Amino acid sequence: MTLKRGKVELLLAGAVADRGAGHLTLIDPDSQSPAQAGSMAQAAARGGTDAIMVGGSVGAAGLLLHETVREIKEKTDLPVILFPSSVAGLCENADAVFFMSLLNSRTPAYIVENQALGAPLVFRYGLEPIPMAYIIIEPGGTVGFVGDARLIPRRKPELAAAYALSAKYMGMRLVYLEAGSGADSPVPVGMVAMVKKLLGDVMLIVGGGIRSGETAAEMVAAGADLIVTGTGVEKSQDVASFVSGLTKSIRR
Ligand code: 1GP
């Protein structure tokens, strides 16, 4: 029997079906206090975000992670999806986890070993696993370094497309193209378009360096189903500006 879609995955698919695209707010527990994270999530909820992702490449673990998730859950009704960089990024008070493999890593730990160590915890904690391929594009930022990624060159969309298609054939239901948090430039729109064409109904997430509603809308027009913003929201706390442009009418 294949893994059934859980509540959170269905909610994301519903946001895409209803509005044309969804928005995820990324909160890194290492960047502020748990109380501040709770207020950020509250502001994001008011702005219309669909879910909160919690994770980070360095330091998003232990009590800080647990309390950050607790504050977010207390302040909002939004689902919390863990975005772990290793097994240490799991905690039991979240709703779901992007159960992801960093396909273009050179290191087995990020492709399958943390996943094997984490799977029993996901089961025990009752987290909803959402199977996802994670593909890092230049410049890649901290996550590219920490994840030991062989970065996909920005001018080689066909390489991103090849990894994405392999994810689809392996049965993953989401593919995440990541330029790295705080990237100077987001994933190129041409790459997003080529990847989505091959993915069909596999959901495409795009994140890293998306700093305006216009850029978010361009990504959706090219084929992104879900947009992730972290840094932009941390700075402005203005999620509405990212969400307002994500409508069906801009889909090609
Ligand atoms: C990082 O894609 C996310 O994993 C978010 O990136 O912080 O640049 O929005 P930003």
PDB file of C-alpha atoms and ligand atoms in Angstrom:
ATOM      1  CA  MET A   1       0.000   0.000   0.000  1.00  0.00           C
ATOM      2  CA  THR A   2       1.338   3.418  -0.860  1.00  0.00           C
ATOM      3  CA  LEU A   3       1.629   6.188   1.692  1.00  0.00           C
ATOM      4  CA  LYS A   4      -1.722   7.959   1.902  1.00  0.00           C
ATOM      5  CA  ARG A   5      -1.939  11.732   1.661  1.00  0.00           C
ATOM      6  CA  GLY A   6      -2.390  13.161   5.131  1.00  0.00           C
ATOM      7  CA  LYS A   7      -4.277  16.215   6.332  1.00  0.00           C
ATOM      8  CA  VAL A   8      -1.479  18.715   5.818  1.00  0.00           C
ATOM      9  CA  GLU A   9      -0.574  17.523   2.340  1.00  0.00           C
ATOM     10  CA  LEU A  10      -4.248  17.699   1.374  1.00  0.00           C
ATOM     11  CA  LEU A  11      -4.463  21.207   2.803  1.00  0.00           C
ATOM     12  CA  LEU A  12      -1.526  22.299   0.642  1.00  0.00           C
ATOM     13  CA  ALA A  13      -3.074  20.692  -2.434  1.00  0.00           C
ATOM     14  CA  GLY A  14      -6.349  22.431  -1.561  1.00  0.00           C
ATOM     15  CA  ALA A  15      -4.642  25.839  -1.390  1.00  0.00           C
ATOM     16  CA  VAL A  16      -3.178  25.235  -4.833  1.00  0.00           C
ATOM     17  CA  ALA A  17      -6.536  24.103  -6.221  1.00  0.00           C
ATOM     18  CA  ASP A  18      -8.490  27.004  -4.701  1.00  0.00           C
ATOM     19  CA  ARG A  19      -6.136  29.930  -5.114  1.00  0.00           C
ATOM     20  CA  GLY A  20      -3.778  28.716  -7.819  1.00  0.00           C
ATOM     21  CA  ALA A  21      -0.761  28.569  -5.510  1.00  0.00           C
ATOM     22  CA  GLY A  22       0.077  28.300  -1.843  1.00  0.00           C
ATOM     23  CA  HIS A  23       2.410  30.176   0.456  1.00  0.00           C
ATOM     24  CA  LEU A  24       4.626  28.753   3.193  1.00  0.00           C
ATOM     25  CA  THR A  25       6.371  30.866   5.800  1.00  0.00           C
ATOM     26  CA  LEU A  26       9.737  29.521   6.947  1.00  0.00           C
ATOM     27  CA  ILE A  27      10.759  30.216  10.526  1.00  0.00           C
ATOM     28  CA  ASP A  28      14.283  29.287  11.591  1.00  0.00           C
ATOM     29  CA  PRO A  29      14.271  28.663  15.370  1.00  0.00           C
ATOM     30  CA  ASP A  30      17.854  29.888  15.520  1.00  0.00           C
ATOM     31  CA  SER A  31      16.990  33.396  14.275  1.00  0.00           C
ATOM     32  CA  GLN A  32      14.765  34.670  17.118  1.00  0.00           C
ATOM     33  CA  SER A  33      13.270  33.698  20.461  1.00  0.00           C
ATOM     34  CA  PRO A  34      10.367  31.237  20.539  1.00  0.00           C
ATOM     35  CA  ALA A  35       8.052  34.075  21.635  1.00  0.00           C
ATOM     36  CA  GLN A  36       9.109  36.194  18.657  1.00  0.00           C
ATOM     37  CA  ALA A  37       8.603  33.178  16.384  1.00  0.00           C
ATOM     38  CA  GLY A  38       5.051  32.925  17.730  1.00  0.00           C
ATOM     39  CA  SER A  39       4.362  36.573  16.859  1.00  0.00           C
ATOM     40  CA  MET A  40       5.866  36.112  13.402  1.00  0.00           C
ATOM     41  CA  ALA A  41       3.601  33.146  12.789  1.00  0.00           C
ATOM     42  CA  GLN A  42       0.612  35.155  13.985  1.00  0.00           C
ATOM     43  CA  ALA A  43       1.453  37.946  11.535  1.00  0.00           C
ATOM     44  CA  ALA A  44       1.948  35.370   8.770  1.00  0.00           C
ATOM     45  CA  ALA A  45      -1.451  33.828   9.530  1.00  0.00           C
ATOM     46  CA  ARG A  46      -3.082  37.264   9.280  1.00  0.00           C
ATOM     47  CA  GLY A  47      -1.304  37.751   5.960  1.00  0.00           C
ATOM     48  CA  GLY A  48      -2.841  34.568   4.574  1.00  0.00           C
ATOM     49  CA  THR A  49       0.026  32.080   4.636  1.00  0.00           C
ATOM     50  CA  ASP A  50      -1.075  28.447   4.383  1.00  0.00           C
ATOM     51  CA  ALA A  51       1.378  26.765   6.762  1.00  0.00           C
ATOM     52  CA  ILE A  52       4.501  27.417   8.804  1.00  0.00           C
ATOM     53  CA  MET A  53       7.702  25.546   8.043  1.00  0.00           C
ATOM     54  CA  VAL A  54      10.142  25.256  10.936  1.00  0.00           C
ATOM     55  CA  GLY A  55      13.778  24.406  10.369  1.00  0.00           C
ATOM     56  CA  GLY A  56      17.237  25.662   9.562  1.00  0.00           C
ATOM     57  CA  SER A  57      20.669  24.410   8.620  1.00  0.00           C
ATOM     58  CA  VAL A  58      22.399  25.222  11.916  1.00  0.00           C
ATOM     59  CA  GLY A  59      21.004  25.150  15.462  1.00  0.00           C
ATOM     60  CA  ALA A  60      17.369  24.270  14.735  1.00  0.00           C
ATOM     61  CA  ALA A  61      17.183  21.476  17.295  1.00  0.00           C
ATOM     62  CA  GLY A  62      16.456  20.520  20.899  1.00  0.00           C
ATOM     63  CA  LEU A  63      14.549  22.734  23.312  1.00  0.00           C
ATOM     64  CA  LEU A  64      14.730  25.782  21.057  1.00  0.00           C
ATOM     65  CA  LEU A  65      13.025  23.854  18.252  1.00  0.00           C
ATOM     66  CA  HIS A  66      10.443  22.370  20.586  1.00  0.00           C
ATOM     67  CA  GLU A  67       9.555  25.707  22.185  1.00  0.00           C
ATOM     68  CA  THR A  68       9.437  27.482  18.832  1.00  0.00           C
ATOM     69  CA  VAL A  69       6.906  24.953  17.558  1.00  0.00           C
ATOM     70  CA  ARG A  70       4.942  25.210  20.822  1.00  0.00           C
ATOM     71  CA  GLU A  71       4.702  29.021  20.569  1.00  0.00           C
ATOM     72  CA  ILE A  72       3.591  28.844  16.935  1.00  0.00           C
ATOM     73  CA  LYS A  73       0.933  26.257  17.765  1.00  0.00           C
ATOM     74  CA  GLU A  74      -0.283  28.373  20.669  1.00  0.00           C
ATOM     75  CA  LYS A  75      -0.546  31.558  18.624  1.00  0.00           C
ATOM     76  CA  THR A  76      -2.032  30.169  15.385  1.00  0.00           C
ATOM     77  CA  ASP A  77      -4.163  27.364  13.987  1.00  0.00           C
ATOM     78  CA  LEU A  78      -1.799  26.876  11.079  1.00  0.00           C
ATOM     79  CA  PRO A  79      -0.186  23.507  10.456  1.00  0.00           C
ATOM     80  CA  VAL A  80       3.484  23.329  11.395  1.00  0.00           C
ATOM     81  CA  ILE A  81       5.657  21.403   8.950  1.00  0.00           C
ATOM     82  CA  LEU A  82       9.166  20.490  10.059  1.00  0.00           C
ATOM     83  CA  PHE A  83      11.911  21.207   7.551  1.00  0.00           C
ATOM     84  CA  PRO A  84      14.782  19.262   9.105  1.00  0.00           C
ATOM     85  CA  SER A  85      18.420  19.368   8.099  1.00  0.00           C
ATOM     86  CA  SER A  86      19.053  16.138  10.007  1.00  0.00           C
ATOM     87  CA  VAL A  87      17.392  13.769  12.443  1.00  0.00           C
ATOM     88  CA  ALA A  88      17.885  16.456  15.113  1.00  0.00           C
ATOM     89  CA  GLY A  89      15.336  18.642  13.327  1.00  0.00           C
ATOM     90  CA  LEU A  90      12.428  16.379  14.367  1.00  0.00           C
ATOM     91  CA  CYS A  91      10.144  17.090  17.312  1.00  0.00           C
ATOM     92  CA  GLU A  92       6.859  15.610  18.424  1.00  0.00           C
ATOM     93  CA  ASN A  93       4.719  18.714  18.757  1.00  0.00           C
ATOM     94  CA  ALA A  94       4.658  19.585  15.027  1.00  0.00           C
ATOM     95  CA  ASP A  95       1.996  18.346  12.601  1.00  0.00           C
ATOM     96  CA  ALA A  96       3.998  17.122   9.638  1.00  0.00           C
ATOM     97  CA  VAL A  97       7.497  16.793   8.278  1.00  0.00           C
ATOM     98  CA  PHE A  98       8.850  17.317   4.819  1.00  0.00           C
ATOM     99  CA  PHE A  99      10.362  13.833   4.602  1.00  0.00           C
ATOM    100  CA  MET A 100      12.976  14.861   2.143  1.00  0.00           C
ATOM    101  CA  SER A 101      16.012  13.588   0.347  1.00  0.00           C
ATOM    102  CA  LEU A 102      18.625  16.091  -0.810  1.00  0.00           C
ATOM    103  CA  LEU A 103      18.983  14.479  -4.207  1.00  0.00           C
ATOM    104  CA  ASN A 104      22.031  16.414  -5.358  1.00  0.00           C
ATOM    105  CA  SER A 105      24.071  15.969  -2.185  1.00  0.00           C
ATOM    106  CA  ARG A 106      27.403  14.178  -2.392  1.00  0.00           C
ATOM    107  CA  THR A 107      26.906  12.775   1.087  1.00  0.00           C
ATOM    108  CA  PRO A 108      24.715   9.722   1.789  1.00  0.00           C
ATOM    109  CA  ALA A 109      23.766  11.202   5.196  1.00  0.00           C
ATOM    110  CA  TYR A 110      21.609  13.817   3.442  1.00  0.00           C
ATOM    111  CA  ILE A 111      20.209  11.456   0.818  1.00  0.00           C
ATOM    112  CA  VAL A 112      19.096   8.522   2.950  1.00  0.00           C
ATOM    113  CA  GLU A 113      20.908   8.008   6.287  1.00  0.00           C
ATOM    114  CA  ASN A 114      19.265  10.737   8.379  1.00  0.00           C
ATOM    115  CA  GLN A 115      16.005   9.621   6.820  1.00  0.00           C
ATOM    116  CA  ALA A 116      16.529   6.043   8.020  1.00  0.00           C
ATOM    117  CA  LEU A 117      17.405   7.232  11.525  1.00  0.00           C
ATOM    118  CA  GLY A 118      14.503   9.658  11.523  1.00  0.00           C
ATOM    119  CA  ALA A 119      11.784   7.365  10.154  1.00  0.00           C
ATOM    120  CA  PRO A 120      11.138   5.526  13.457  1.00  0.00           C
ATOM    121  CA  LEU A 121      10.866   8.881  15.238  1.00  0.00           C
ATOM    122  CA  VAL A 122       8.421  10.224  12.654  1.00  0.00           C
ATOM    123  CA  PHE A 123       6.350   7.089  13.248  1.00  0.00           C
ATOM    124  CA  ARG A 124       6.565   7.296  17.044  1.00  0.00           C
ATOM    125  CA  TYR A 125       5.787  11.021  17.159  1.00  0.00           C
ATOM    126  CA  GLY A 126       2.797  10.575  14.839  1.00  0.00           C
ATOM    127  CA  LEU A 127       4.106  13.194  12.410  1.00  0.00           C
ATOM    128  CA  GLU A 128       2.632  13.228   8.917  1.00  0.00           C
ATOM    129  CA  PRO A 129       5.478  12.452   6.488  1.00  0.00           C
ATOM    130  CA  ILE A 130       5.241  14.343   3.209  1.00  0.00           C
ATOM    131  CA  PRO A 131       7.613  12.741   0.692  1.00  0.00           C
ATOM    132  CA  MET A 132       9.697  15.416  -0.995  1.00  0.00           C
ATOM    133  CA  ALA A 133      12.747  15.744  -3.193  1.00  0.00           C
ATOM    134  CA  TYR A 134      15.030  18.629  -2.288  1.00  0.00           C
ATOM    135  CA  ILE A 135      17.224  20.024  -5.045  1.00  0.00           C
ATOM    136  CA  ILE A 136      19.661  22.869  -4.452  1.00  0.00           C
ATOM    137  CA  ILE A 137      20.419  25.369  -7.173  1.00  0.00           C
ATOM    138  CA  GLU A 138      23.255  27.925  -7.290  1.00  0.00           C
ATOM    139  CA  PRO A 139      24.097  29.924  -5.215  1.00  0.00           C
ATOM    140  CA  GLY A 140      22.795  27.457  -2.583  1.00  0.00           C
ATOM    141  CA  GLY A 141      23.790  29.435   0.520  1.00  0.00           C
ATOM    142  CA  THR A 142      24.279  27.803   3.900  1.00  0.00           C
ATOM    143  CA  VAL A 143      22.119  24.803   3.093  1.00  0.00           C
ATOM    144  CA  GLY A 144      24.157  24.118  -0.036  1.00  0.00           C
ATOM    145  CA  PHE A 145      27.344  24.072   2.044  1.00  0.00           C
ATOM    146  CA  VAL A 146      25.960  22.133   4.999  1.00  0.00           C
ATOM    147  CA  GLY A 147      24.147  19.658   2.742  1.00  0.00           C
ATOM    148  CA  ASP A 148      27.298  19.126   0.646  1.00  0.00           C
ATOM    149  CA  ALA A 149      25.284  19.771  -2.518  1.00  0.00           C
ATOM    150  CA  ARG A 150      26.676  19.556  -6.012  1.00  0.00           C
ATOM    151  CA  LEU A 151      24.861  22.784  -6.878  1.00  0.00           C
ATOM    152  CA  ILE A 152      22.806  22.800 -10.071  1.00  0.00           C
ATOM    153  CA  PRO A 153      24.248  25.593 -12.274  1.00  0.00           C
ATOM    154  CA  ARG A 154      21.706  28.376 -12.880  1.00  0.00           C
ATOM    155  CA  ARG A 155      22.252  28.066 -16.620  1.00  0.00           C
ATOM    156  CA  LYS A 156      21.540  24.331 -16.685  1.00  0.00           C
ATOM    157  CA  PRO A 157      17.766  23.965 -16.211  1.00  0.00           C
ATOM    158  CA  GLU A 158      17.926  20.559 -17.862  1.00  0.00           C
ATOM    159  CA  LEU A 159      19.928  19.230 -14.908  1.00  0.00           C
ATOM    160  CA  ALA A 160      17.290  20.432 -12.439  1.00  0.00           C
ATOM    161  CA  ALA A 161      14.659  18.871 -14.711  1.00  0.00           C
ATOM    162  CA  ALA A 162      16.507  15.535 -14.739  1.00  0.00           C
ATOM    163  CA  TYR A 163      16.665  15.407 -10.930  1.00  0.00           C
ATOM    164  CA  ALA A 164      13.021  16.469 -10.652  1.00  0.00           C
ATOM    165  CA  LEU A 165      11.889  13.808 -13.111  1.00  0.00           C
ATOM    166  CA  SER A 166      13.832  11.160 -11.195  1.00  0.00           C
ATOM    167  CA  ALA A 167      11.984  12.307  -8.038  1.00  0.00           C
ATOM    168  CA  LYS A 168       8.652  11.873  -9.818  1.00  0.00           C
ATOM    169  CA  TYR A 169       9.623   8.384 -10.987  1.00  0.00           C
ATOM    170  CA  MET A 170      10.635   7.505  -7.413  1.00  0.00           C
ATOM    171  CA  GLY A 171       7.142   8.430  -6.290  1.00  0.00           C
ATOM    172  CA  MET A 172       7.892  11.656  -4.419  1.00  0.00           C
ATOM    173  CA  ARG A 173       4.863  13.911  -4.305  1.00  0.00           C
ATOM    174  CA  LEU A 174       6.639  17.236  -3.914  1.00  0.00           C
ATOM    175  CA  VAL A 175       9.786  18.669  -5.417  1.00  0.00           C
ATOM    176  CA  TYR A 176      11.492  21.665  -3.819  1.00  0.00           C
ATOM    177  CA  LEU A 177      13.839  23.835  -5.885  1.00  0.00           C
ATOM    178  CA  GLU A 178      15.965  25.780  -3.398  1.00  0.00           C
ATOM    179  CA  ALA A 179      18.334  28.660  -4.178  1.00  0.00           C
ATOM    180  CA  GLY A 180      19.357  28.965  -0.511  1.00  0.00           C
ATOM    181  CA  SER A 181      17.998  31.237   2.177  1.00  0.00           C
ATOM    182  CA  GLY A 182      18.903  34.854   1.519  1.00  0.00           C
ATOM    183  CA  ALA A 183      20.125  34.096  -2.033  1.00  0.00           C
ATOM    184  CA  ASP A 184      20.900  37.145  -4.189  1.00  0.00           C
ATOM    185  CA  SER A 185      18.760  35.709  -6.959  1.00  0.00           C
ATOM    186  CA  PRO A 186      15.954  33.176  -6.744  1.00  0.00           C
ATOM    187  CA  VAL A 187      15.689  30.048  -8.904  1.00  0.00           C
ATOM    188  CA  PRO A 188      15.543  31.207 -12.574  1.00  0.00           C
ATOM    189  CA  VAL A 189      11.975  31.278 -13.940  1.00  0.00           C
ATOM    190  CA  GLY A 190      13.010  29.300 -17.027  1.00  0.00           C
ATOM    191  CA  MET A 191      14.212  26.500 -14.759  1.00  0.00           C
ATOM    192  CA  VAL A 192      10.935  26.550 -12.808  1.00  0.00           C
ATOM    193  CA  ALA A 193       8.981  26.315 -16.073  1.00  0.00           C
ATOM    194  CA  MET A 194      11.035  23.424 -17.460  1.00  0.00           C
ATOM    195  CA  VAL A 195      10.788  21.471 -14.210  1.00  0.00           C
ATOM    196  CA  LYS A 196       7.022  21.961 -13.818  1.00  0.00           C
ATOM    197  CA  LYS A 197       6.369  20.860 -17.383  1.00  0.00           C
ATOM    198  CA  LEU A 198       7.900  17.482 -16.560  1.00  0.00           C
ATOM    199  CA  LEU A 199       6.406  17.196 -13.078  1.00  0.00           C
ATOM    200  CA  GLY A 200       2.763  17.523 -14.118  1.00  0.00           C
ATOM    201  CA  ASP A 201       0.659  17.076 -10.988  1.00  0.00           C
ATOM    202  CA  VAL A 202       3.633  16.591  -8.652  1.00  0.00           C
ATOM    203  CA  MET A 203       3.650  19.768  -6.544  1.00  0.00           C
ATOM    204  CA  LEU A 204       6.553  22.135  -7.119  1.00  0.00           C
ATOM    205  CA  ILE A 205       7.881  24.269  -4.260  1.00  0.00           C
ATOM    206  CA  VAL A 206      10.240  27.156  -4.965  1.00  0.00           C
ATOM    207  CA  GLY A 207      12.194  29.075  -2.335  1.00  0.00           C
ATOM    208  CA  GLY A 208      15.322  31.049  -1.574  1.00  0.00           C
ATOM    209  CA  GLY A 209      15.788  34.727  -2.374  1.00  0.00           C
ATOM    210  CA  ILE A 210      12.125  35.526  -3.109  1.00  0.00           C
ATOM    211  CA  ARG A 211      11.824  39.021  -1.675  1.00  0.00           C
ATOM    212  CA  SER A 212       8.729  40.525  -3.244  1.00  0.00           C
ATOM    213  CA  GLY A 213       5.197  39.635  -4.177  1.00  0.00           C
ATOM    214  CA  GLU A 214       6.085  40.302  -7.819  1.00  0.00           C
ATOM    215  CA  THR A 215       8.880  37.726  -7.770  1.00  0.00           C
ATOM    216  CA  ALA A 216       6.591  35.234  -6.037  1.00  0.00           C
ATOM    217  CA  ALA A 217       3.949  35.815  -8.718  1.00  0.00           C
ATOM    218  CA  GLU A 218       6.537  35.328 -11.478  1.00  0.00           C
ATOM    219  CA  MET A 219       7.487  31.961  -9.964  1.00  0.00           C
ATOM    220  CA  VAL A 220       3.840  30.920  -9.888  1.00  0.00           C
ATOM    221  CA  ALA A 221       3.309  32.109 -13.453  1.00  0.00           C
ATOM    222  CA  ALA A 222       6.240  29.884 -14.458  1.00  0.00           C
ATOM    223  CA  GLY A 223       4.738  26.859 -12.696  1.00  0.00           C
ATOM    224  CA  ALA A 224       5.512  26.935  -8.960  1.00  0.00           C
ATOM    225  CA  ASP A 225       2.680  25.568  -6.823  1.00  0.00           C
ATOM    226  CA  LEU A 226       4.015  26.644  -3.454  1.00  0.00           C
ATOM    227  CA  ILE A 227       6.237  29.592  -2.583  1.00  0.00           C
ATOM    228  CA  VAL A 228       8.465  29.640   0.489  1.00  0.00           C
ATOM    229  CA  THR A 229       9.607  32.887   2.049  1.00  0.00           C
ATOM    230  CA  GLY A 230      11.786  33.177   5.131  1.00  0.00           C
ATOM    231  CA  THR A 231      14.123  36.172   5.122  1.00  0.00           C
ATOM    232  CA  GLY A 232      11.609  38.526   3.463  1.00  0.00           C
ATOM    233  CA  VAL A 233       9.000  37.759   6.097  1.00  0.00           C
ATOM    234  CA  GLU A 234      11.524  37.933   8.962  1.00  0.00           C
ATOM    235  CA  LYS A 235      12.435  41.440   7.842  1.00  0.00           C
ATOM    236  CA  SER A 236       9.076  42.924   6.900  1.00  0.00           C
ATOM    237  CA  GLN A 237       6.581  40.572   8.591  1.00  0.00           C
ATOM    238  CA  ASP A 238       4.403  41.447   5.580  1.00  0.00           C
ATOM    239  CA  VAL A 239       3.166  38.109   4.303  1.00  0.00           C
ATOM    240  CA  ALA A 240       0.103  39.613   2.637  1.00  0.00           C
ATOM    241  CA  SER A 241       2.295  41.232  -0.022  1.00  0.00           C
ATOM    242  CA  PHE A 242       3.597  37.776  -0.989  1.00  0.00           C
ATOM    243  CA  VAL A 243       0.241  36.034  -0.838  1.00  0.00           C
ATOM    244  CA  SER A 244      -1.911  38.611  -2.625  1.00  0.00           C
ATOM    245  CA  GLY A 245      -0.333  38.000  -6.026  1.00  0.00           C
ATOM    246  CA  LEU A 246      -0.715  34.219  -5.925  1.00  0.00           C
ATOM    247  CA  THR A 247      -3.890  33.684  -7.901  1.00  0.00           C
ATOM    248  CA  LYS A 248      -5.029  31.316 -10.586  1.00  0.00           C
ATOM    249  CA  SER A 249      -5.113  34.049 -13.198  1.00  0.00           C
ATOM    250  CA  ILE A 250      -1.324  34.228 -13.389  1.00  0.00           C
ATOM    251  CA  ARG A 251      -0.872  30.510 -14.154  1.00  0.00           C
ATOM    252  CA  ARG A 252       0.179  29.851 -17.710  1.00  0.00           C
TER     253      ARG A 252
HETATM  254  C1  1GP B   1      15.126  28.601   2.562  1.00  0.00           C
HETATM  255  O1  1GP B   1      13.837  28.713   0.609  1.00  0.00           O
HETATM  256  C2  1GP B   1      13.881  29.091   1.937  1.00  0.00           C
HETATM  257  O2  1GP B   1      15.073  27.220   2.715  1.00  0.00           O
HETATM  258  C3  1GP B   1      13.619  30.533   2.192  1.00  0.00           C
HETATM  259  O3  1GP B   1      14.583  31.386   1.631  1.00  0.00           O
HETATM  260  O4  1GP B   1      15.023  33.048   3.444  1.00  0.00           O
HETATM  261  O5  1GP B   1      15.567  33.581   1.065  1.00  0.00           O
HETATM  262  O6  1GP B   1      13.210  33.467   1.817  1.00  0.00           O
HETATM  263  P1  1GP B   1      14.591  32.950   2.002  1.00  0.00           P
END
